[in-house]
Amino acid sequence: QVQLVESGGGLVQAGGSLRLSCTASGSIIGINAMDWYRQAPGKQRELVARITSGGITNYADSVKGRFTISRDNANAKITVILQMNSLKPEDTAVYLCNARWGKYLTDYWGQGTQVTVSS
C-alpha cells in the first residue's frame, strides 16, 4: 500500500507560479514512477508530468518549458514537486498525484488539489 498526500495549489494570476508537492509513504520501494495528472471540468484527465524511479522525466507538450517535476527520497518517503511557472488560465484544473507501483503498475492516487489561474 502507498499513501499519497498532496499540498500546494490555490489561486494565482496568469503569468504567476505555483508549487505542488506530493509525499508518498508506505511501500515506496515498489514505486516505478510518480506522475501529476490534471482534470478540468468537462475534460478528460491528462498526464501533465512524470518522473521515473531512475529520474527520467516526461512532460505534456502543453507544459514543456513551463513546468518542472523533481523528486526527493528521504526519511522513508518520496516527495515529488511540480513547479509551475508562467501559468495560463488553461492550466486551471484539479491536479492529482499518482504513483505506479509494482510489477502490474498498480495506480495509487492522491486526493487532488485545485489550481485556478485567473486572466
N, CA, C and O atoms as CSV, one atom per row, in Angstrom:
chain,resi,resn,atom,element,x,y,z
A,1,GLN,N,N,0.837,-1.195,0.000
A,1,GLN,CA,C,0.000,0.000,0.000
A,1,GLN,C,C,0.871,1.243,0.000
A,1,GLN,O,O,1.920,1.299,0.642
A,2,VAL,N,N,0.406,2.228,-0.734
A,2,VAL,CA,C,1.092,3.518,-0.806
A,2,VAL,C,C,0.092,4.603,-0.444
A,2,VAL,O,O,-1.044,4.594,-0.918
A,3,GLN,N,N,0.512,5.526,0.385
A,3,GLN,CA,C,-0.323,6.674,0.729
A,3,GLN,C,C,0.292,7.920,0.096
A,3,GLN,O,O,1.504,8.128,0.156
A,4,LEU,N,N,-0.554,8.734,-0.504
A,4,LEU,CA,C,-0.115,9.965,-1.161
A,4,LEU,C,C,-0.804,11.159,-0.524
A,4,LEU,O,O,-2.027,11.178,-0.379
A,5,VAL,N,N,-0.022,12.143,-0.150
A,5,VAL,CA,C,-0.567,13.371,0.428
A,5,VAL,C,C,-0.065,14.545,-0.390
A,5,VAL,O,O,1.141,14.726,-0.559
A,6,GLU,N,N,-0.997,15.345,-0.898
A,6,GLU,CA,C,-0.662,16.481,-1.744
A,6,GLU,C,C,-0.791,17.772,-0.958
A,6,GLU,O,O,-1.549,17.866,0.008
A,7,SER,N,N,-0.035,18.761,-1.396
A,7,SER,CA,C,-0.179,20.109,-0.856
A,7,SER,C,C,0.189,21.095,-1.952
A,7,SER,O,O,0.769,20.731,-2.975
A,8,GLY,N,N,-0.162,22.348,-1.711
A,8,GLY,CA,C,0.073,23.391,-2.698
A,8,GLY,C,C,-1.212,23.683,-3.440
A,8,GLY,O,O,-2.296,23.305,-2.997
A,9,GLY,N,N,-1.091,24.347,-4.555
A,9,GLY,CA,C,-2.269,24.745,-5.302
A,9,GLY,C,C,-2.817,26.051,-4.779
A,9,GLY,O,O,-2.269,26.651,-3.854
A,10,GLY,N,N,-3.917,26.486,-5.391
A,10,GLY,CA,C,-4.530,27.733,-4.984
A,10,GLY,C,C,-4.887,28.590,-6.180
A,10,GLY,O,O,-5.029,28.102,-7.302
A,11,LEU,N,N,-5.028,29.885,-5.916
A,11,LEU,CA,C,-5.424,30.847,-6.947
A,11,LEU,C,C,-4.246,31.752,-7.279
A,11,LEU,O,O,-3.587,32.287,-6.386
A,12,VAL,N,N,-3.990,31.917,-8.566
A,12,VAL,CA,C,-2.876,32.758,-8.998
A,12,VAL,C,C,-3.268,33.471,-10.287
A,12,VAL,O,O,-4.092,32.972,-11.053
A,13,GLN,N,N,-2.679,34.628,-10.520
A,13,GLN,CA,C,-2.928,35.337,-11.777
A,13,GLN,C,C,-2.095,34.736,-12.902
A,13,GLN,O,O,-1.049,34.132,-12.667
A,14,ALA,N,N,-2.576,34.913,-14.118
A,14,ALA,CA,C,-1.836,34.441,-15.281
A,14,ALA,C,C,-0.416,35.008,-15.261
A,14,ALA,O,O,-0.200,36.181,-14.957
A,15,GLY,N,N,0.544,34.143,-15.595
A,15,GLY,CA,C,1.940,34.529,-15.563
A,15,GLY,C,C,2.625,34.213,-14.247
A,15,GLY,O,O,3.849,34.291,-14.139
A,16,GLY,N,N,1.839,33.859,-13.256
A,16,GLY,CA,C,2.386,33.563,-11.941
A,16,GLY,C,C,2.879,32.133,-11.819
A,16,GLY,O,O,2.903,31.379,-12.792
A,17,SER,N,N,3.271,31.775,-10.604
A,17,SER,CA,C,3.847,30.461,-10.333
A,17,SER,C,C,3.160,29.814,-9.142
A,17,SER,O,O,2.664,30.489,-8.240
A,18,LEU,N,N,3.146,28.495,-9.165
A,18,LEU,CA,C,2.687,27.703,-8.031
A,18,LEU,C,C,3.562,26.470,-7.913
A,18,LEU,O,O,4.189,26.035,-8.878
A,19,ARG,N,N,3.589,25.918,-6.711
A,19,ARG,CA,C,4.383,24.727,-6.443
A,19,ARG,C,C,3.505,23.683,-5.781
A,19,ARG,O,O,2.924,23.925,-4.723
A,20,LEU,N,N,3.413,22.522,-6.411
A,20,LEU,CA,C,2.651,21.416,-5.849
A,20,LEU,C,C,3.614,20.384,-5.287
A,20,LEU,O,O,4.680,20.135,-5.850
A,21,SER,N,N,3.218,19.787,-4.162
A,21,SER,CA,C,4.033,18.770,-3.522
A,21,SER,C,C,3.202,17.526,-3.282
A,21,SER,O,O,2.031,17.613,-2.913
A,22,CYS,N,N,3.805,16.375,-3.489
A,22,CYS,CA,C,3.140,15.094,-3.233
A,22,CYS,C,C,4.124,14.211,-2.484
A,22,CYS,O,O,5.227,13.949,-2.965
A,23,THR,N,N,3.719,13.749,-1.297
A,23,THR,CA,C,4.575,12.883,-0.491
A,23,THR,C,C,3.995,11.483,-0.442
A,23,THR,O,O,2.842,11.283,-0.060
A,24,ALA,N,N,4.809,10.522,-0.832
A,24,ALA,CA,C,4.415,9.120,-0.815
A,24,ALA,C,C,5.044,8.424,0.376
A,24,ALA,O,O,6.223,8.616,0.672
A,25,SER,N,N,4.247,7.614,1.055
A,25,SER,CA,C,4.731,6.820,2.177
A,25,SER,C,C,4.137,5.420,2.074
A,25,SER,O,O,3.238,5.168,1.273
A,26,GLY,N,N,4.650,4.529,2.887
A,26,GLY,CA,C,4.196,3.145,2.835
A,26,GLY,C,C,5.196,2.303,2.064
A,26,GLY,O,O,6.399,2.391,2.309
A,27,SER,N,N,4.715,1.492,1.139
A,27,SER,CA,C,5.575,0.584,0.371
A,27,SER,C,C,6.215,1.298,-0.816
A,27,SER,O,O,5.994,0.933,-1.971
A,28,ILE,N,N,7.000,2.307,-0.516
A,28,ILE,CA,C,7.540,3.154,-1.592
A,28,ILE,C,C,8.597,2.451,-2.429
A,28,ILE,O,O,8.904,2.885,-3.539
A,29,ILE,N,N,9.158,1.360,-1.898
A,29,ILE,CA,C,10.222,0.661,-2.624
A,29,ILE,C,C,9.726,0.152,-3.964
A,29,ILE,O,O,10.510,-0.022,-4.896
A,30,GLY,N,N,8.414,-0.089,-4.063
A,30,GLY,CA,C,7.866,-0.638,-5.297
A,30,GLY,C,C,7.386,0.393,-6.307
A,30,GLY,O,O,6.838,0.030,-7.348
A,31,ILE,N,N,7.583,1.666,-6.016
A,31,ILE,CA,C,7.096,2.706,-6.921
A,31,ILE,C,C,8.007,2.809,-8.142
A,31,ILE,O,O,9.214,3.010,-8.013
A,32,ASN,N,N,7.420,2.670,-9.320
A,32,ASN,CA,C,8.170,2.753,-10.569
A,32,ASN,C,C,8.224,4.178,-11.115
A,32,ASN,O,O,9.227,4.595,-11.694
A,33,ALA,N,N,7.153,4.902,-10.927
A,33,ALA,CA,C,7.084,6.274,-11.425
A,33,ALA,C,C,6.045,7.041,-10.625
A,33,ALA,O,O,5.117,6.461,-10.061
A,34,MET,N,N,6.218,8.343,-10.589
A,34,MET,CA,C,5.215,9.205,-9.969
A,34,MET,C,C,4.848,10.281,-10.971
A,34,MET,O,O,5.706,10.860,-11.638
A,35,ASP,N,N,3.559,10.530,-11.058
A,35,ASP,CA,C,3.016,11.414,-12.072
A,35,ASP,C,C,2.157,12.504,-11.435
A,35,ASP,O,O,1.652,12.364,-10.321
A,36,TRP,N,N,2.017,13.574,-12.174
A,36,TRP,CA,C,0.979,14.571,-11.914
A,36,TRP,C,C,0.023,14.555,-13.094
A,36,TRP,O,O,0.428,14.696,-14.248
A,37,TYR,N,N,-1.238,14.382,-12.785
A,37,TYR,CA,C,-2.309,14.483,-13.772
A,37,TYR,C,C,-3.128,15.732,-13.438
A,37,TYR,O,O,-3.010,16.306,-12.356
A,38,ARG,N,N,-3.951,16.128,-14.389
A,38,ARG,CA,C,-4.915,17.187,-14.109
A,38,ARG,C,C,-6.222,16.898,-14.819
A,38,ARG,O,O,-6.264,16.238,-15.857
A,39,GLN,N,N,-7.282,17.411,-14.230
A,39,GLN,CA,C,-8.603,17.247,-14.831
A,39,GLN,C,C,-9.381,18.531,-14.677
A,39,GLN,O,O,-9.642,18.992,-13.566
A,40,ALA,N,N,-9.743,19.098,-15.800
A,40,ALA,CA,C,-10.563,20.296,-15.826
A,40,ALA,C,C,-12.023,19.895,-16.026
A,40,ALA,O,O,-12.290,18.822,-16.566
A,41,PRO,N,N,-12.967,20.726,-15.607
A,41,PRO,CA,C,-14.387,20.401,-15.766
A,41,PRO,C,C,-14.744,20.092,-17.219
A,41,PRO,O,O,-14.428,20.866,-18.122
A,42,GLY,N,N,-15.400,18.960,-17.433
A,42,GLY,CA,C,-15.826,18.590,-18.767
A,42,GLY,C,C,-14.736,18.046,-19.666
A,42,GLY,O,O,-14.967,17.782,-20.847
A,43,LYS,N,N,-13.552,17.878,-19.109
A,43,LYS,CA,C,-12.434,17.368,-19.920
A,43,LYS,C,C,-11.897,16.068,-19.338
A,43,LYS,O,O,-12.117,15.751,-18.169
A,44,GLN,N,N,-11.189,15.325,-20.179
A,44,GLN,CA,C,-10.579,14.083,-19.723
A,44,GLN,C,C,-9.361,14.375,-18.862
A,44,GLN,O,O,-8.704,15.408,-19.000
A,45,ARG,N,N,-9.084,13.441,-17.980
A,45,ARG,CA,C,-7.871,13.546,-17.172
A,45,ARG,C,C,-6.666,13.410,-18.091
A,45,ARG,O,O,-6.638,12.541,-18.963
A,46,GLU,N,N,-5.674,14.268,-17.897
A,46,GLU,CA,C,-4.491,14.210,-18.746
A,46,GLU,C,C,-3.223,14.160,-17.906
A,46,GLU,O,O,-3.146,14.733,-16.819
A,47,LEU,N,N,-2.238,13.463,-18.438
A,47,LEU,CA,C,-0.936,13.376,-17.792
A,47,LEU,C,C,-0.178,14.675,-18.030
A,47,LEU,O,O,-0.009,15.104,-19.171
A,48,VAL,N,N,0.270,15.287,-16.963
A,48,VAL,CA,C,0.997,16.555,-17.050
A,48,VAL,C,C,2.505,16.312,-17.035
A,48,VAL,O,O,3.236,16.848,-17.867
A,49,ALA,N,N,2.961,15.503,-16.087
A,49,ALA,CA,C,4.395,15.268,-15.948
A,49,ALA,C,C,4.618,13.948,-15.223
A,49,ALA,O,O,3.805,13.521,-14.404
A,50,ARG,N,N,5.731,13.320,-15.545
A,50,ARG,CA,C,6.091,12.035,-14.949
A,50,ARG,C,C,7.573,12.050,-14.599
A,50,ARG,O,O,8.393,12.627,-15.314
A,51,ILE,N,N,7.897,11.403,-13.481
A,51,ILE,CA,C,9.289,11.157,-13.148
A,51,ILE,C,C,9.412,9.707,-12.709
A,51,ILE,O,O,8.678,9.249,-11.834
A,52,THR,N,N,10.341,8.992,-13.322
A,52,THR,CA,C,10.510,7.581,-13.014
A,52,THR,C,C,11.439,7.394,-11.818
A,52,THR,O,O,12.042,8.348,-11.326
A,53,SER,N,N,11.542,6.150,-11.364
A,53,SER,CA,C,12.435,5.850,-10.248
A,53,SER,C,C,13.880,6.129,-10.627
A,53,SER,O,O,14.720,6.358,-9.757
A,54,GLY,N,N,14.171,6.109,-11.927
A,54,GLY,CA,C,15.516,6.414,-12.390
A,54,GLY,C,C,15.744,7.883,-12.667
A,54,GLY,O,O,16.832,8.280,-13.085
A,55,GLY,N,N,14.720,8.696,-12.437
A,55,GLY,CA,C,14.873,10.140,-12.607
A,55,GLY,C,C,14.553,10.666,-13.999
A,55,GLY,O,O,14.762,11.846,-14.281
A,56,ILE,N,N,14.051,9.802,-14.868
A,56,ILE,CA,C,13.680,10.240,-16.219
A,56,ILE,C,C,12.359,10.988,-16.140
A,56,ILE,O,O,11.420,10.552,-15.473
A,57,THR,N,N,12.300,12.124,-16.833
A,57,THR,CA,C,11.097,12.955,-16.789
A,57,THR,C,C,10.440,13.050,-18.166
A,57,THR,O,O,11.104,12.985,-19.200
A,58,ASN,N,N,9.134,13.204,-18.144
A,58,ASN,CA,C,8.346,13.431,-19.354
A,58,ASN,C,C,7.300,14.482,-19.047
A,58,ASN,O,O,6.797,14.573,-17.927
A,59,TYR,N,N,6.978,15.281,-20.067
A,59,TYR,CA,C,6.002,16.350,-19.888
A,59,TYR,C,C,5.004,16.356,-21.034
A,59,TYR,O,O,5.323,15.969,-22.159
A,60,ALA,N,N,3.801,16.797,-20.734
A,60,ALA,CA,C,2.835,17.071,-21.786
A,60,ALA,C,C,3.354,18.247,-22.610
A,60,ALA,O,O,4.005,19.145,-22.076
A,61,ASP,N,N,3.067,18.240,-23.895
A,61,ASP,CA,C,3.546,19.320,-24.764
A,61,ASP,C,C,3.072,20.684,-24.274
A,61,ASP,O,O,3.776,21.685,-24.414
A,62,SER,N,N,1.883,20.714,-23.703
A,62,SER,CA,C,1.288,21.982,-23.290
A,62,SER,C,C,2.002,22.636,-22.107
A,62,SER,O,O,1.792,23.818,-21.837
A,63,VAL,N,N,2.845,21.878,-21.399
A,63,VAL,CA,C,3.515,22.441,-20.221
A,63,VAL,C,C,5.031,22.450,-20.353
A,63,VAL,O,O,5.724,22.947,-19.465
A,64,LYS,N,N,5.557,21.907,-21.450
A,64,LYS,CA,C,7.010,21.876,-21.622
A,64,LYS,C,C,7.586,23.288,-21.584
A,64,LYS,O,O,7.061,24.212,-22.205
A,65,GLY,N,N,8.674,23.427,-20.843
A,65,GLY,CA,C,9.315,24.724,-20.728
A,65,GLY,C,C,8.738,25.593,-19.629
A,65,GLY,O,O,9.317,26.624,-19.285
A,66,ARG,N,N,7.591,25.185,-19.069
A,66,ARG,CA,C,6.956,25.970,-18.006
A,66,ARG,C,C,6.898,25.211,-16.682
A,66,ARG,O,O,7.024,25.809,-15.613
A,67,PHE,N,N,6.709,23.901,-16.755
A,67,PHE,CA,C,6.598,23.075,-15.559
A,67,PHE,C,C,7.849,22.227,-15.401
A,67,PHE,O,O,8.463,21.813,-16.385
A,68,THR,N,N,8.217,21.974,-14.154
A,68,THR,CA,C,9.354,21.108,-13.854
A,68,THR,C,C,8.961,20.145,-12.743
A,68,THR,O,O,8.445,20.557,-11.704
A,69,ILE,N,N,9.210,18.860,-12.973
A,69,ILE,CA,C,8.943,17.846,-11.955
A,69,ILE,C,C,10.272,17.372,-11.381
A,69,ILE,O,O,11.245,17.190,-12.112
A,70,SER,N,N,10.303,17.173,-10.067
A,70,SER,CA,C,11.511,16.697,-9.406
A,70,SER,C,C,11.095,15.811,-8.243
A,70,SER,O,O,9.940,15.822,-7.818
A,71,ARG,N,N,12.057,15.039,-7.731
A,71,ARG,CA,C,11.738,14.149,-6.619
A,71,ARG,C,C,12.887,14.114,-5.623
A,71,ARG,O,O,14.043,14.370,-5.957
A,72,ASP,N,N,12.525,13.789,-4.390
A,72,ASP,CA,C,13.496,13.671,-3.313
A,72,ASP,C,C,13.127,12.481,-2.454
A,72,ASP,O,O,11.974,12.336,-2.048
A,73,ASN,N,N,14.096,11.632,-2.177
A,73,ASN,CA,C,13.877,10.478,-1.303
A,73,ASN,C,C,14.541,10.754,0.044
A,73,ASN,O,O,15.752,10.963,0.119
A,74,ALA,N,N,13.748,10.754,1.087
A,74,ALA,CA,C,14.310,10.991,2.417
A,74,ALA,C,C,13.326,10.485,3.466
A,74,ALA,O,O,12.110,10.550,3.283
A,75,ASN,N,N,13.874,9.983,4.562
A,75,ASN,CA,C,13.049,9.576,5.712
A,75,ASN,C,C,11.957,8.587,5.329
A,75,ASN,O,O,10.822,8.691,5.794
A,76,ALA,N,N,12.310,7.619,4.470
A,76,ALA,CA,C,11.385,6.560,4.047
A,76,ALA,C,C,10.163,7.112,3.316
A,76,ALA,O,O,9.093,6.504,3.333
A,77,LYS,N,N,10.328,8.259,2.681
A,77,LYS,CA,C,9.259,8.851,1.896
A,77,LYS,C,C,9.833,9.363,0.577
A,77,LYS,O,O,11.031,9.619,0.455
A,78,ILE,N,N,8.953,9.501,-0.393
A,78,ILE,CA,C,9.313,10.136,-1.653
A,78,ILE,C,C,8.468,11.396,-1.785
A,78,ILE,O,O,7.244,11.347,-1.666
A,79,THR,N,N,9.118,12.503,-2.026
A,79,THR,CA,C,8.399,13.756,-2.254
A,79,THR,C,C,8.635,14.184,-3.694
A,79,THR,O,O,9.775,14.304,-4.144
A,80,VAL,N,N,7.550,14.409,-4.400
A,80,VAL,CA,C,7.622,14.860,-5.788
A,80,VAL,C,C,7.065,16.279,-5.852
A,80,VAL,O,O,5.983,16.567,-5.342
A,81,ILE,N,N,7.826,17.144,-6.486
A,81,ILE,CA,C,7.456,18.544,-6.609
A,81,ILE,C,C,7.117,18.856,-8.055
A,81,ILE,O,O,7.837,18.451,-8.968
A,82,LEU,N,N,6.043,19.562,-8.260
A,82,LEU,CA,C,5.729,20.104,-9.584
A,82,LEU,C,C,5.796,21.624,-9.478
A,82,LEU,O,O,4.921,22.260,-8.890
A,83,GLN,N,N,6.839,22.185,-10.051
A,83,GLN,CA,C,6.993,23.638,-10.088
A,83,GLN,C,C,6.351,24.152,-11.366
A,83,GLN,O,O,6.749,23.776,-12.468
A,84,MET,N,N,5.363,25.008,-11.211
A,84,MET,CA,C,4.598,25.504,-12.357
A,84,MET,C,C,4.834,26.999,-12.504
A,84,MET,O,O,4.475,27.783,-11.625
A,85,ASN,N,N,5.436,27.387,-13.614
A,85,ASN,CA,C,5.723,28.785,-13.903
A,85,ASN,C,C,4.942,29.237,-15.128
A,85,ASN,O,O,4.427,28.417,-15.888
A,86,SER,N,N,4.861,30.542,-15.309
A,86,SER,CA,C,4.175,31.122,-16.470
A,86,SER,C,C,2.794,30.500,-16.653
A,86,SER,O,O,2.421,30.084,-17.750
A,87,LEU,N,N,2.055,30.448,-15.569
A,87,LEU,CA,C,0.755,29.786,-15.599
A,87,LEU,C,C,-0.229,30.526,-16.497
A,87,LEU,O,O,-0.204,31.751,-16.620
A,88,LYS,N,N,-1.092,29.731,-17.116
A,88,LYS,CA,C,-2.101,30.256,-18.029
A,88,LYS,C,C,-3.490,29.851,-17.521
A,88,LYS,O,O,-3.619,28.871,-16.787
A,89,PRO,N,N,-4.508,30.587,-17.900
A,89,PRO,CA,C,-5.865,30.203,-17.471
A,89,PRO,C,C,-6.219,28.764,-17.853
A,89,PRO,O,O,-6.963,28.097,-17.134
A,90,GLU,N,N,-5.699,28.296,-18.956
A,90,GLU,CA,C,-5.999,26.917,-19.372
A,90,GLU,C,C,-5.311,25.860,-18.517
A,90,GLU,O,O,-5.556,24.666,-18.695
A,91,ASP,N,N,-4.462,26.280,-17.600
A,91,ASP,CA,C,-3.871,25.345,-16.636
A,91,ASP,C,C,-4.807,25.088,-15.460
A,91,ASP,O,O,-4.525,24.237,-14.617
A,92,THR,N,N,-5.903,25.809,-15.400
A,92,THR,CA,C,-6.863,25.628,-14.313
A,92,THR,C,C,-7.443,24.222,-14.342
A,92,THR,O,O,-7.974,23.774,-15.358
A,93,ALA,N,N,-7.332,23.532,-13.210
A,93,ALA,CA,C,-7.793,22.147,-13.109
A,93,ALA,C,C,-7.574,21.648,-11.691
A,93,ALA,O,O,-6.939,22.309,-10.870
A,94,VAL,N,N,-8.111,20.474,-11.428
A,94,VAL,CA,C,-7.721,19.726,-10.222
A,94,VAL,C,C,-6.486,18.912,-10.600
A,94,VAL,O,O,-6.497,18.166,-11.579
A,95,TYR,N,N,-5.441,19.064,-9.828
A,95,TYR,CA,C,-4.199,18.342,-10.077
A,95,TYR,C,C,-4.124,17.163,-9.110
A,95,TYR,O,O,-4.340,17.305,-7.907
A,96,LEU,N,N,-3.814,16.006,-9.669
A,96,LEU,CA,C,-3.784,14.767,-8.884
A,96,LEU,C,C,-2.429,14.095,-9.002
A,96,LEU,O,O,-1.860,13.983,-10.088
A,97,CYS,N,N,-1.931,13.654,-7.869
A,97,CYS,CA,C,-0.680,12.914,-7.815
A,97,CYS,C,C,-0.989,11.425,-7.981
A,97,CYS,O,O,-1.977,10.919,-7.450
A,98,ASN,N,N,-0.130,10.743,-8.722
A,98,ASN,CA,C,-0.311,9.319,-8.985
A,98,ASN,C,C,1.010,8.596,-8.788
A,98,ASN,O,O,2.067,9.103,-9.163
A,99,ALA,N,N,0.946,7.415,-8.199
A,99,ALA,CA,C,2.116,6.552,-8.080
A,99,ALA,C,C,1.809,5.222,-8.772
A,99,ALA,O,O,0.763,4.618,-8.535
A,100,ARG,N,N,2.721,4.777,-9.617
A,100,ARG,CA,C,2.582,3.497,-10.312
A,100,ARG,C,C,3.473,2.499,-9.575
A,100,ARG,O,O,4.677,2.707,-9.427
A,101,TRP,N,N,2.850,1.409,-9.117
A,101,TRP,CA,C,3.541,0.561,-8.154
A,101,TRP,C,C,3.611,-0.862,-8.623
A,101,TRP,O,O,2.631,-1.409,-9.128
A,102,GLY,N,N,4.758,-1.463,-8.459
A,102,GLY,CA,C,4.895,-2.897,-8.603
A,102,GLY,C,C,4.904,-3.400,-10.027
A,102,GLY,O,O,4.869,-2.639,-10.994
A,103,LYS,N,N,4.952,-4.728,-10.115
A,103,LYS,CA,C,5.053,-5.427,-11.400
A,103,LYS,C,C,3.866,-5.119,-12.308
A,103,LYS,O,O,4.030,-5.007,-13.523
A,104,TYR,N,N,2.688,-4.984,-11.737
A,104,TYR,CA,C,1.489,-4.783,-12.539
A,104,TYR,C,C,1.058,-3.319,-12.599
A,104,TYR,O,O,-0.056,-3.005,-13.018
A,105,LEU,N,N,1.945,-2.437,-12.178
A,105,LEU,CA,C,1.721,-0.983,-12.276
A,105,LEU,C,C,0.388,-0.576,-11.654
A,105,LEU,O,O,-0.420,0.108,-12.282
A,106,THR,N,N,0.177,-0.996,-10.441
A,106,THR,CA,C,-1.000,-0.571,-9.692
A,106,THR,C,C,-0.955,0.940,-9.484
A,106,THR,O,O,0.088,1.506,-9.157
A,107,ASP,N,N,-2.091,1.573,-9.678
A,107,ASP,CA,C,-2.177,3.029,-9.519
A,107,ASP,C,C,-2.671,3.393,-8.126
A,107,ASP,O,O,-3.658,2.848,-7.634
A,108,TYR,N,N,-1.962,4.324,-7.507
A,108,TYR,CA,C,-2.402,4.950,-6.268
A,108,TYR,C,C,-2.567,6.437,-6.542
A,108,TYR,O,O,-1.765,7.043,-7.253
A,109,TRP,N,N,-3.628,7.022,-5.962
A,109,TRP,CA,C,-3.956,8.418,-6.251
A,109,TRP,C,C,-4.011,9.248,-4.977
A,109,TRP,O,O,-4.402,8.768,-3.913
A,110,GLY,N,N,-3.608,10.505,-5.113
A,110,GLY,CA,C,-3.810,11.465,-4.046
A,110,GLY,C,C,-5.222,12.018,-4.107
A,110,GLY,O,O,-6.023,11.629,-4.957
A,111,GLN,N,N,-5.515,12.933,-3.189
A,111,GLN,CA,C,-6.876,13.448,-3.074
A,111,GLN,C,C,-7.167,14.563,-4.070
A,111,GLN,O,O,-8.328,14.913,-4.284
A,112,GLY,N,N,-6.138,15.119,-4.673
A,112,GLY,CA,C,-6.304,16.197,-5.640
A,112,GLY,C,C,-6.211,17.555,-4.985
A,112,GLY,O,O,-6.588,17.733,-3.826
A,113,THR,N,N,-5.701,18.516,-5.747
A,113,THR,CA,C,-5.610,19.886,-5.261
A,113,THR,C,C,-5.991,20.837,-6.393
A,113,THR,O,O,-5.585,20.640,-7.538
A,114,GLN,N,N,-6.762,21.856,-6.074
A,114,GLN,CA,C,-7.272,22.775,-7.080
A,114,GLN,C,C,-6.235,23.839,-7.419
A,114,GLN,O,O,-5.638,24.461,-6.540
A,115,VAL,N,N,-6.040,24.026,-8.714
A,115,VAL,CA,C,-5.228,25.125,-9.220
A,115,VAL,C,C,-6.132,25.989,-10.098
A,115,VAL,O,O,-6.735,25.499,-11.053
A,116,THR,N,N,-6.217,27.261,-9.770
A,116,THR,CA,C,-7.031,28.191,-10.543
A,116,THR,C,C,-6.156,29.355,-10.990
A,116,THR,O,O,-5.515,30.014,-10.172
A,117,VAL,N,N,-6.137,29.597,-12.292
A,117,VAL,CA,C,-5.346,30.685,-12.858
A,117,VAL,C,C,-6.305,31.700,-13.459
A,117,VAL,O,O,-7.057,31.391,-14.383
A,118,SER,N,N,-6.270,32.902,-12.927
A,118,SER,CA,C,-7.173,33.944,-13.416
A,118,SER,C,C,-6.495,34.764,-14.507
A,118,SER,O,O,-5.279,34.953,-14.503
A,119,SER,N,N,-7.304,35.241,-15.433
A,119,SER,CA,C,-6.753,36.020,-16.553
A,119,SER,C,C,-6.680,37.497,-16.224
A,119,SER,O,O,-6.241,38.293,-17.054
